[in-house]
Coordinates of C-alpha atoms in Angstrom, one line a residue:
M12 CA 168.4 96.8 95.9
A13 CA 171.3 95.7 93.8
G14 CA 174.5 97.6 94.3
G15 CA 175.6 97.4 90.7
G16 CA 178.7 95.8 89.2
F17 CA 180.0 92.7 87.5
T18 CA 178.1 89.4 87.2
D19 CA 179.7 86.3 88.6
G20 CA 182.3 84.9 86.3
G21 CA 183.3 82.0 88.5
G22 CA 186.3 83.8 90.1
N23 CA 186.7 85.8 93.3
L24 CA 185.5 89.3 93.8
K25 CA 182.8 89.1 91.1
R26 CA 179.7 89.0 93.4
A27 CA 178.7 92.6 93.2
H28 CA 175.4 91.8 91.5
L29 CA 174.4 90.1 94.8
Y30 CA 175.2 93.2 96.9
E31 CA 172.1 94.8 98.6
H32 CA 171.7 98.1 100.4
R33 CA 169.2 100.6 101.6
I34 CA 169.9 104.3 102.5
T35 CA 169.5 104.5 106.3
G36 CA 169.6 107.4 108.7
Y37 CA 172.6 105.7 110.4
F38 CA 174.5 105.7 107.1
I39 CA 173.6 109.3 106.4
V40 CA 174.8 110.6 109.8
A41 CA 178.0 108.6 109.5
C42 CA 178.7 110.2 106.1
I43 CA 178.0 113.7 107.3
V44 CA 180.1 113.5 110.5
A45 CA 183.1 112.0 108.6
A46 CA 182.8 114.6 105.8
L47 CA 183.4 117.3 108.4
G48 CA 187.1 116.6 107.9
G49 CA 186.8 118.5 104.6
S50 CA 185.7 121.6 106.5
L51 CA 189.1 121.8 108.2
F52 CA 190.9 121.8 104.9
G53 CA 188.4 124.2 103.3
Y54 CA 188.4 126.7 106.2
D55 CA 192.1 127.0 106.2
L56 CA 192.2 127.4 102.4
G57 CA 189.7 130.3 102.7
V58 CA 190.9 132.0 105.8
S59 CA 194.7 132.1 105.2
G60 CA 194.4 134.2 102.0
G61 CA 192.0 136.7 103.6
V62 CA 194.1 137.1 106.7
T63 CA 197.3 137.7 104.7
S64 CA 195.5 140.6 103.0
M65 CA 194.3 142.3 106.2
D66 CA 196.2 145.4 107.2
D67 CA 196.2 144.7 110.9
F68 CA 197.8 141.3 110.3
L69 CA 200.4 142.8 107.9
I70 CA 201.3 145.7 110.3
E71 CA 202.0 143.3 113.2
F72 CA 204.0 140.6 111.3
F73 CA 204.9 141.9 107.8
P74 CA 205.3 145.7 108.0
K75 CA 207.4 145.8 104.8
V76 CA 204.6 144.1 102.8
Y77 CA 202.1 146.6 104.4
R78 CA 204.1 149.6 103.2
R79 CA 204.5 148.2 99.7
K80 CA 200.8 147.5 99.6
Q81 CA 199.9 151.1 100.7
E82 CA 202.1 152.5 97.9
H83 CA 200.0 150.8 95.3
L84 CA 196.7 150.4 97.2
N85 CA 194.4 150.9 94.2
E86 CA 196.8 150.1 91.4
T87 CA 197.7 147.1 89.3
D88 CA 201.0 145.8 90.8
Y89 CA 201.7 142.1 90.7
C90 CA 204.6 142.4 93.2
K91 CA 202.8 143.9 96.2
Y92 CA 202.8 140.6 98.2
D93 CA 206.1 139.1 97.0
D94 CA 207.5 138.1 100.3
Q95 CA 208.8 134.5 101.0
I96 CA 208.2 134.7 104.7
L97 CA 204.6 135.7 104.1
T98 CA 204.1 132.8 101.7
L99 CA 205.8 130.5 104.2
F100 CA 203.0 131.3 106.6
T101 CA 200.7 129.6 104.1
S102 CA 202.9 126.8 102.8
S103 CA 204.3 125.6 106.1
L104 CA 201.0 124.0 106.9
Y105 CA 201.2 121.9 103.7
F106 CA 204.8 120.8 104.3
A107 CA 203.8 119.6 107.8
G108 CA 200.8 117.8 106.4
L109 CA 203.1 116.1 103.8
I110 CA 205.3 114.6 106.5
S111 CA 202.5 113.7 108.9
T112 CA 200.6 111.7 106.3
F113 CA 203.1 108.8 106.6
A114 CA 202.3 108.6 110.3
A115 CA 198.6 108.8 109.4
S116 CA 199.0 105.8 107.1
Y117 CA 200.3 103.7 109.9
V118 CA 197.5 104.8 112.2
T119 CA 194.8 104.4 109.6
R120 CA 195.9 100.9 108.6
N121 CA 196.6 99.5 112.1
Y122 CA 194.0 101.3 114.2
G123 CA 191.4 102.4 111.8
R124 CA 190.1 105.4 109.8
R125 CA 188.1 106.7 112.7
I126 CA 191.2 107.1 115.0
S127 CA 193.0 109.1 112.3
I128 CA 190.0 111.4 112.0
I129 CA 190.1 112.0 115.8
V130 CA 193.8 112.6 115.9
G131 CA 193.5 115.1 113.0
S132 CA 190.8 117.1 114.8
I133 CA 192.9 117.4 118.0
S134 CA 196.0 118.6 116.1
F135 CA 194.0 121.1 114.1
F136 CA 192.3 122.5 117.2
L137 CA 195.7 123.1 118.9
G138 CA 197.0 124.8 115.8
A139 CA 194.1 127.2 115.6
I140 CA 194.7 128.2 119.3
F141 CA 198.4 128.8 118.6
N142 CA 197.6 131.0 115.5
A143 CA 194.9 133.0 117.2
S144 CA 197.1 133.9 120.1
A145 CA 200.3 134.4 118.1
V146 CA 202.6 137.3 119.1
N147 CA 205.4 136.5 116.7
I148 CA 206.1 134.7 113.4
L149 CA 207.4 131.7 115.2
M150 CA 204.1 131.1 117.0
L151 CA 202.4 131.5 113.6
I152 CA 204.6 128.9 112.0
I153 CA 204.1 126.4 114.9
G154 CA 200.4 126.9 114.7
R155 CA 200.5 126.3 111.0
I156 CA 202.5 123.1 111.5
L157 CA 199.9 121.7 113.9
L158 CA 197.2 122.6 111.5
G159 CA 199.1 120.8 108.8
I160 CA 199.4 117.6 110.9
G161 CA 195.6 117.8 111.4
I162 CA 195.0 118.1 107.7
G163 CA 197.5 115.3 106.9
F164 CA 195.6 112.9 109.1
G165 CA 192.1 114.1 108.1
N166 CA 192.8 114.1 104.3
Q167 CA 194.3 110.7 104.6
A168 CA 191.4 109.1 106.4
V169 CA 188.2 110.9 105.4
P170 CA 188.2 110.1 101.6
L171 CA 189.0 106.5 102.4
Y172 CA 186.2 106.3 105.1
L173 CA 183.6 107.7 102.8
S174 CA 184.5 105.4 99.9
E175 CA 184.6 102.3 102.0
I176 CA 181.2 102.8 103.7
S177 CA 179.4 103.8 100.4
P178 CA 177.5 101.4 98.2
A179 CA 179.1 101.4 94.7
K180 CA 176.1 103.0 93.0
I181 CA 176.4 106.2 95.0
R182 CA 180.0 106.1 96.0
G183 CA 180.9 109.2 93.8
A184 CA 178.2 111.4 95.4
V185 CA 179.0 110.2 99.0
N186 CA 182.8 110.7 98.5
Q187 CA 182.2 114.2 97.2
L188 CA 180.7 115.2 100.6
F189 CA 184.4 115.7 101.4
Q190 CA 184.7 118.3 98.6
L191 CA 181.3 119.8 99.5
T192 CA 182.4 120.4 103.1
T193 CA 185.7 121.7 101.9
C194 CA 183.9 124.2 99.7
L195 CA 181.5 125.2 102.5
G196 CA 184.6 125.7 104.7
I197 CA 186.1 128.0 102.1
L198 CA 182.9 130.0 101.8
I199 CA 182.3 130.3 105.5
A200 CA 186.0 131.4 106.0
N201 CA 185.5 134.1 103.2
L202 CA 182.4 135.4 104.9
I203 CA 184.1 135.5 108.3
N204 CA 187.1 137.3 106.8
Y205 CA 184.7 139.8 105.2
G206 CA 183.3 140.6 108.6
T207 CA 186.4 140.4 110.8
E208 CA 188.4 142.7 108.4
K209 CA 186.3 145.5 109.8
I210 CA 187.3 144.6 113.5
H211 CA 190.4 146.5 114.4
P212 CA 193.1 145.5 115.4
W213 CA 192.3 141.9 116.3
G214 CA 189.8 140.7 113.6
W215 CA 192.4 138.5 112.0
R216 CA 192.8 136.6 115.4
L217 CA 189.1 135.9 115.3
S218 CA 189.3 134.5 111.8
L219 CA 192.2 132.2 112.7
G220 CA 190.7 131.2 116.1
L221 CA 187.3 130.1 114.7
A222 CA 189.1 127.2 113.0
T223 CA 188.6 125.5 116.4
V224 CA 184.8 125.2 115.7
P225 CA 185.0 122.6 112.8
A226 CA 187.9 120.8 114.6
A227 CA 185.7 120.5 117.8
L228 CA 182.7 119.3 115.7
M229 CA 184.9 116.7 114.0
F230 CA 186.4 115.5 117.3
V231 CA 183.0 115.1 119.0
G232 CA 181.5 113.4 115.9
G233 CA 184.5 111.1 115.5
L234 CA 183.9 109.7 119.0
F235 CA 180.6 108.3 117.8
L236 CA 181.5 107.3 114.3
P237 CA 181.5 103.6 113.4
E238 CA 184.7 102.2 112.0
T239 CA 184.4 101.1 108.3
P240 CA 183.7 97.3 107.8
N241 CA 186.8 97.2 105.5
S242 CA 189.0 98.4 108.3
L243 CA 187.4 96.1 110.9
V244 CA 187.8 93.1 108.7
E245 CA 191.4 94.1 108.0
Q246 CA 192.1 94.2 111.7
G247 CA 190.6 90.7 112.2
K248 CA 187.4 92.0 113.9
L249 CA 185.1 89.9 111.6
E250 CA 182.0 89.8 113.8
E251 CA 182.1 93.5 114.5
G252 CA 182.8 94.2 110.8
R253 CA 179.7 92.3 109.7
K254 CA 177.5 94.0 112.3
V255 CA 178.6 97.5 111.1
L256 CA 178.1 96.4 107.4
E257 CA 174.6 95.3 108.2
K258 CA 173.9 98.7 109.9
I259 CA 175.2 100.9 107.2
R260 CA 173.6 98.8 104.4
G261 CA 170.3 98.6 106.2
T262 CA 169.9 94.9 105.6
M263 CA 171.0 91.5 107.0
R264 CA 171.6 90.2 103.5
V265 CA 175.3 91.2 103.2
E266 CA 176.9 87.8 102.7
A267 CA 178.2 88.5 99.2
E268 CA 179.8 91.8 100.1
F269 CA 181.1 90.5 103.4
E270 CA 182.8 87.5 101.7
D271 CA 184.5 89.9 99.2
L272 CA 185.7 92.0 102.2
I273 CA 187.2 88.9 103.8
E274 CA 189.0 87.8 100.6
A275 CA 190.3 91.3 100.1
S276 CA 191.5 91.3 103.8
K277 CA 193.3 88.0 103.3
A278 CA 195.2 89.6 100.4
A279 CA 195.9 92.6 102.6
Q280 CA 197.3 90.6 105.5
A281 CA 199.7 88.9 103.2
I282 CA 201.3 92.3 102.4
K283 CA 203.8 93.2 105.1
H284 CA 205.2 96.3 103.3
P285 CA 202.3 98.1 101.6
F286 CA 204.5 101.0 100.3
K287 CA 206.9 98.5 98.7
N288 CA 203.9 96.6 97.3
L289 CA 202.7 99.7 95.5
L290 CA 205.8 99.4 93.2
E291 CA 204.8 96.0 91.9
R292 CA 203.6 95.8 88.3
K293 CA 200.1 94.9 89.2
N294 CA 199.7 98.1 91.2
R295 CA 201.5 100.3 88.6
P296 CA 198.3 102.0 87.3
Q297 CA 197.1 102.9 90.8
L298 CA 200.6 104.2 91.6
I299 CA 200.9 106.4 88.5
I300 CA 197.3 107.6 88.2
G301 CA 196.1 107.7 91.8
A302 CA 199.1 108.3 93.9
L303 CA 201.2 110.6 91.6
A304 CA 199.5 112.1 88.6
I305 CA 196.0 113.1 89.8
P306 CA 197.0 114.7 93.2
A307 CA 199.8 116.6 91.5
F308 CA 197.6 117.7 88.6
Q309 CA 194.9 118.8 91.0
Q310 CA 197.3 121.5 92.3
L311 CA 198.8 122.4 89.0
T312 CA 195.5 123.6 87.7
G313 CA 196.3 126.8 89.6
M314 CA 193.0 126.6 91.5
N315 CA 194.5 126.5 95.0
S316 CA 196.6 129.6 94.2
I317 CA 193.3 131.4 93.5
L318 CA 191.8 130.0 96.8
F319 CA 194.9 130.9 98.9
Y320 CA 195.3 134.3 97.5
A321 CA 192.0 135.4 96.0
P322 CA 191.9 138.6 98.1
V323 CA 195.6 139.2 97.4
I324 CA 195.1 138.6 93.7
F325 CA 192.1 141.0 93.5
Q326 CA 194.0 143.6 95.5
S327 CA 197.0 143.2 93.2
L328 CA 194.7 143.9 90.3
G329 CA 193.4 147.1 91.8
F330 CA 190.5 146.2 94.0
G331 CA 190.2 147.7 97.4
S332 CA 190.6 145.6 100.5
G333 CA 186.8 145.2 101.1
A334 CA 186.1 144.6 97.4
A335 CA 188.8 142.0 97.3
L336 CA 187.3 140.0 100.2
Y337 CA 183.8 140.4 98.7
S338 CA 185.1 139.0 95.4
S339 CA 186.6 136.0 97.2
V340 CA 183.2 135.3 98.8
I341 CA 181.7 135.1 95.3
T342 CA 184.3 132.5 94.3
G343 CA 183.4 130.6 97.5
V344 CA 179.7 130.5 96.5
A345 CA 180.8 129.3 93.0
L346 CA 182.7 126.4 94.6
V347 CA 179.8 125.2 96.6
L348 CA 177.4 125.3 93.6
A349 CA 180.0 123.4 91.6
A350 CA 180.3 120.7 94.3
L351 CA 176.5 120.2 94.4
I352 CA 176.5 119.9 90.6
S353 CA 179.2 117.3 90.7
M354 CA 177.6 115.3 93.5
S355 CA 174.3 115.2 91.6
L356 CA 175.7 114.1 88.3
V357 CA 179.1 112.3 88.7
D358 CA 177.5 108.9 89.2
K359 CA 175.4 109.4 86.1
F360 CA 177.8 110.8 83.6
G361 CA 181.1 109.4 85.1
R362 CA 184.4 110.7 86.2
R363 CA 186.0 111.1 82.7
A364 CA 183.2 113.3 81.3
F365 CA 183.6 115.8 84.1
F366 CA 187.4 115.8 83.9
L367 CA 187.5 116.4 80.1
E368 CA 184.6 118.8 79.7
A369 CA 185.6 121.1 82.6
G370 CA 189.3 120.8 81.6
A371 CA 188.5 122.3 78.2
E372 CA 186.6 125.2 79.8
M373 CA 189.5 125.9 82.3
I374 CA 192.0 126.1 79.5
L375 CA 189.9 128.8 77.8
Y376 CA 189.4 130.8 81.0
M377 CA 193.1 130.8 81.7
I378 CA 193.8 132.1 78.2
A379 CA 191.1 134.8 78.6
V380 CA 192.6 136.0 81.9
S381 CA 196.1 136.1 80.3
I382 CA 195.0 138.1 77.3
T383 CA 193.0 140.5 79.4
L384 CA 195.9 141.2 81.7
A385 CA 198.4 141.4 78.8
L386 CA 196.4 144.1 77.2
R387 CA 195.5 146.1 80.3
F388 CA 198.4 145.5 82.6
G389 CA 200.8 148.4 83.5
E390 CA 202.8 149.4 86.5
G391 CA 201.1 152.2 88.3
K392 CA 197.9 152.0 86.3
T393 CA 194.5 151.6 87.9
L394 CA 192.6 148.6 86.5
P395 CA 189.3 149.9 84.9
K396 CA 186.2 148.7 86.8
E397 CA 184.7 146.9 83.8
I398 CA 187.9 145.0 83.3
G399 CA 188.0 144.1 87.0
A400 CA 184.4 142.9 86.8
F401 CA 185.2 140.8 83.7
L402 CA 188.1 139.1 85.5
V403 CA 185.9 138.3 88.5
V404 CA 183.4 136.6 86.2
I405 CA 186.1 134.7 84.4
I406 CA 187.6 133.5 87.7
C407 CA 184.2 132.5 89.0
L408 CA 183.6 130.4 85.8
F409 CA 187.0 128.8 86.3
V410 CA 186.1 128.0 89.9
L411 CA 182.8 126.5 88.7
A412 CA 184.6 124.3 86.2
Y413 CA 187.3 123.2 88.7
G414 CA 184.8 122.7 91.5
R415 CA 182.9 120.0 89.5
S416 CA 185.9 118.2 88.1
W417 CA 189.5 118.3 89.5
G418 CA 188.4 119.6 92.9
P419 CA 186.2 116.6 94.0
L420 CA 187.5 114.0 91.5
G421 CA 191.0 114.6 92.6
W422 CA 190.0 113.0 95.9
L423 CA 187.3 110.6 94.7
V424 CA 189.2 108.7 92.0
P425 CA 192.4 108.0 94.1
S426 CA 190.3 106.8 97.0
E427 CA 188.4 104.2 95.0
I428 CA 191.1 102.6 92.8
F429 CA 193.5 101.1 95.4
P430 CA 193.1 97.5 96.5
L431 CA 192.6 97.0 100.3
E432 CA 196.1 95.8 100.9
T433 CA 197.6 99.1 99.7
R434 CA 194.7 101.4 100.3
S435 CA 196.1 103.2 103.4
A436 CA 199.6 103.5 101.9
G437 CA 198.2 104.6 98.6
Q438 CA 196.1 107.3 100.2
S439 CA 199.1 108.5 102.1
L440 CA 201.0 109.0 98.9
V441 CA 198.0 110.8 97.5
V442 CA 197.9 113.2 100.4
C443 CA 201.7 113.5 100.4
V444 CA 201.9 114.4 96.7
N445 CA 198.9 116.7 96.9
L446 CA 200.3 118.6 99.9
F447 CA 203.8 118.8 98.3
F448 CA 202.5 120.5 95.2
T449 CA 200.1 122.6 97.3
A450 CA 203.0 123.8 99.4
L451 CA 205.1 124.3 96.2
I452 CA 202.4 126.4 94.5
A453 CA 201.7 128.3 97.7
Q454 CA 205.4 129.2 98.1
C455 CA 206.1 130.0 94.5
F456 CA 202.8 131.6 93.3
L457 CA 203.3 135.2 94.5
V458 CA 206.9 135.4 93.3
S459 CA 205.8 133.9 89.9
L460 CA 202.9 136.4 89.8
C461 CA 205.5 139.2 90.3
H462 CA 207.9 138.0 87.6
L463 CA 205.7 136.2 85.0
K464 CA 202.8 138.6 85.4
Y465 CA 200.0 137.4 83.1
G466 CA 202.2 134.6 81.9
I467 CA 201.5 132.6 85.0
F468 CA 198.0 132.0 83.9
L469 CA 199.2 130.8 80.5
V470 CA 201.4 128.3 82.3
F471 CA 198.4 126.9 84.2
G472 CA 196.4 126.7 81.0
G473 CA 199.2 124.6 79.3
L474 CA 199.4 122.3 82.3
I475 CA 195.6 121.8 82.2
C476 CA 195.9 120.8 78.5
I477 CA 198.5 118.2 79.4
M478 CA 196.5 116.7 82.3
S479 CA 193.3 116.5 80.2
C480 CA 195.2 114.4 77.6
F481 CA 196.4 112.2 80.5
I482 CA 192.9 111.6 81.6
F483 CA 191.6 110.9 78.1
F484 CA 194.2 108.3 77.3
L485 CA 195.0 106.6 80.7
L486 CA 192.0 106.8 83.1
P487 CA 189.3 104.1 82.7
E488 CA 185.8 104.9 83.9
T489 CA 185.2 103.9 87.5
K490 CA 181.6 104.9 88.1
Q491 CA 179.4 102.4 90.0
V492 CA 182.2 99.8 90.0
P493 CA 182.4 98.2 93.5
I494 CA 185.5 99.4 95.3
E495 CA 187.0 95.8 95.7
E496 CA 186.6 95.2 91.9
V497 CA 188.1 98.3 90.4
Y498 CA 191.3 96.5 89.9
L499 CA 189.6 94.5 87.1
L500 CA 189.4 97.6 85.0
W501 CA 193.1 97.6 84.3
H502 CA 192.9 94.3 82.6
N503 CA 190.5 95.6 80.0
H504 CA 192.3 98.9 79.3
W505 CA 194.2 99.3 76.0
F506 CA 197.4 100.5 77.8
W507 CA 197.4 99.2 81.3
K508 CA 196.7 95.6 80.4
K509 CA 200.2 95.6 78.9
I510 CA 201.6 96.7 82.2
V511 CA 199.7 94.6 84.8
G512 CA 200.3 91.3 82.9
D513 CA 198.1 88.2 83.0
E514 CA 197.4 87.9 86.7
Y515 CA 193.7 87.4 87.3
Q516 CA 193.1 87.5 83.6
S517 CA 191.6 84.1 83.4
N518 CA 188.9 85.2 85.8
V519 CA 188.0 88.4 83.9
N520 CA 185.3 88.3 81.3
P521 CA 185.7 91.3 79.0
G522 CA 182.0 91.2 78.2
E523 CA 181.2 91.7 81.9
L524 CA 183.8 94.5 82.2
D525 CA 182.1 96.3 79.4
R526 CA 178.9 96.2 81.4
K527 CA 180.5 97.4 84.6
T528 CA 178.2 100.4 85.1
E529 CA 175.0 98.4 84.8
V530 CA 172.9 98.2 87.9

């Protein structure tokens, strides 16, 4: 079966039409085990917001917030949870992940993607133990830092792993297993929070402690994972790399793909300082699009604010504690459905179509939320049930749009556009920027909600408009393009070809580039 791509134009890295693969059980198991890394990220996203809305947790660690909440239990009050130490409980994880991703880059490049996955699972497991047994805020923060290190390593390695072992034709769907397990982690965390909220006074400990389960599964699975052929070749283990390539492709006829890996590895070995190499002109598109813009924009949609604080938001809008957690379960279901939609269709319709169509929807939903709250908001007023139901529906539609676009594609596109020589370094910057903006939004959202009120949703709507324009003008379509040939797209793009210059241009046939998605 052809893997899809460019026909041979006489230059290097244009042999994709000779690639062959079959979907084997070995390949499927490797993908599923590796994708468990997303469940760590997702479980934390889902569980932290639910725990911070639980009365028993607030009484023990944040009594002032608890008293303020009780004063406005069933009322609209945007400032109930405005406490910087409370938000530090959430954001400290992402600051730790931001720093640890640079260590993860070194480990991933020199020792392989698999080792980073294992290290991440161990750190996450220890963090969950610390949080579940915490008796003071310091223990909570230490636990969150360990969780952050685990996420820094996992998020750095897993998207790379999935992209590198995938045939080009289905790379989008396979890579989005990371997003699917993230969404399943969020949903499971919301369901657990809904149950543990009724267990007094230690239900919150159970919610935090159960994070050890996905970490343990990821660790045990990681022990049996094969390393990616790309990483093995990069480490000079050519024979082992070829054997793994044959196993995951389900065929002995891997000469063309293996030769491309060797040539990409030679280029990678010539690069002694991959982070410095990212600044070169030929890598400018990957740096701007993959390492900076997309991971930042993914957080500036406002989605993670909703995931962090869904129960908090719903309580702030007048829902009771149980109703707030139930509403956050609904958003978790919407995320899973959206991930399945994206996995099914992203390799057919492409990345740009999902970015742009969903972006237009998200702008409208943010405007709808803002207008609704502007008309109905008032200190001390109870939010009418029909208005509350309308907000839940709008937020779920927003989640559906995000979950099939910026959510999965924010990890997929960066993981597939970097050349091998800068791939680990590039993915580290992706994770670093992503976690920086995640932490920034987590730390600033509740205070912004307090002071800007409904205006915060207008801000997010405006940002989504800007990022949609960015995608429309600057991101070329990457669907079904072999990962070692994506760099050729920049030479046929109206803007980026002016930046990257004439290198490789003589080997690029524009007619073949135009047919890059043919199989």
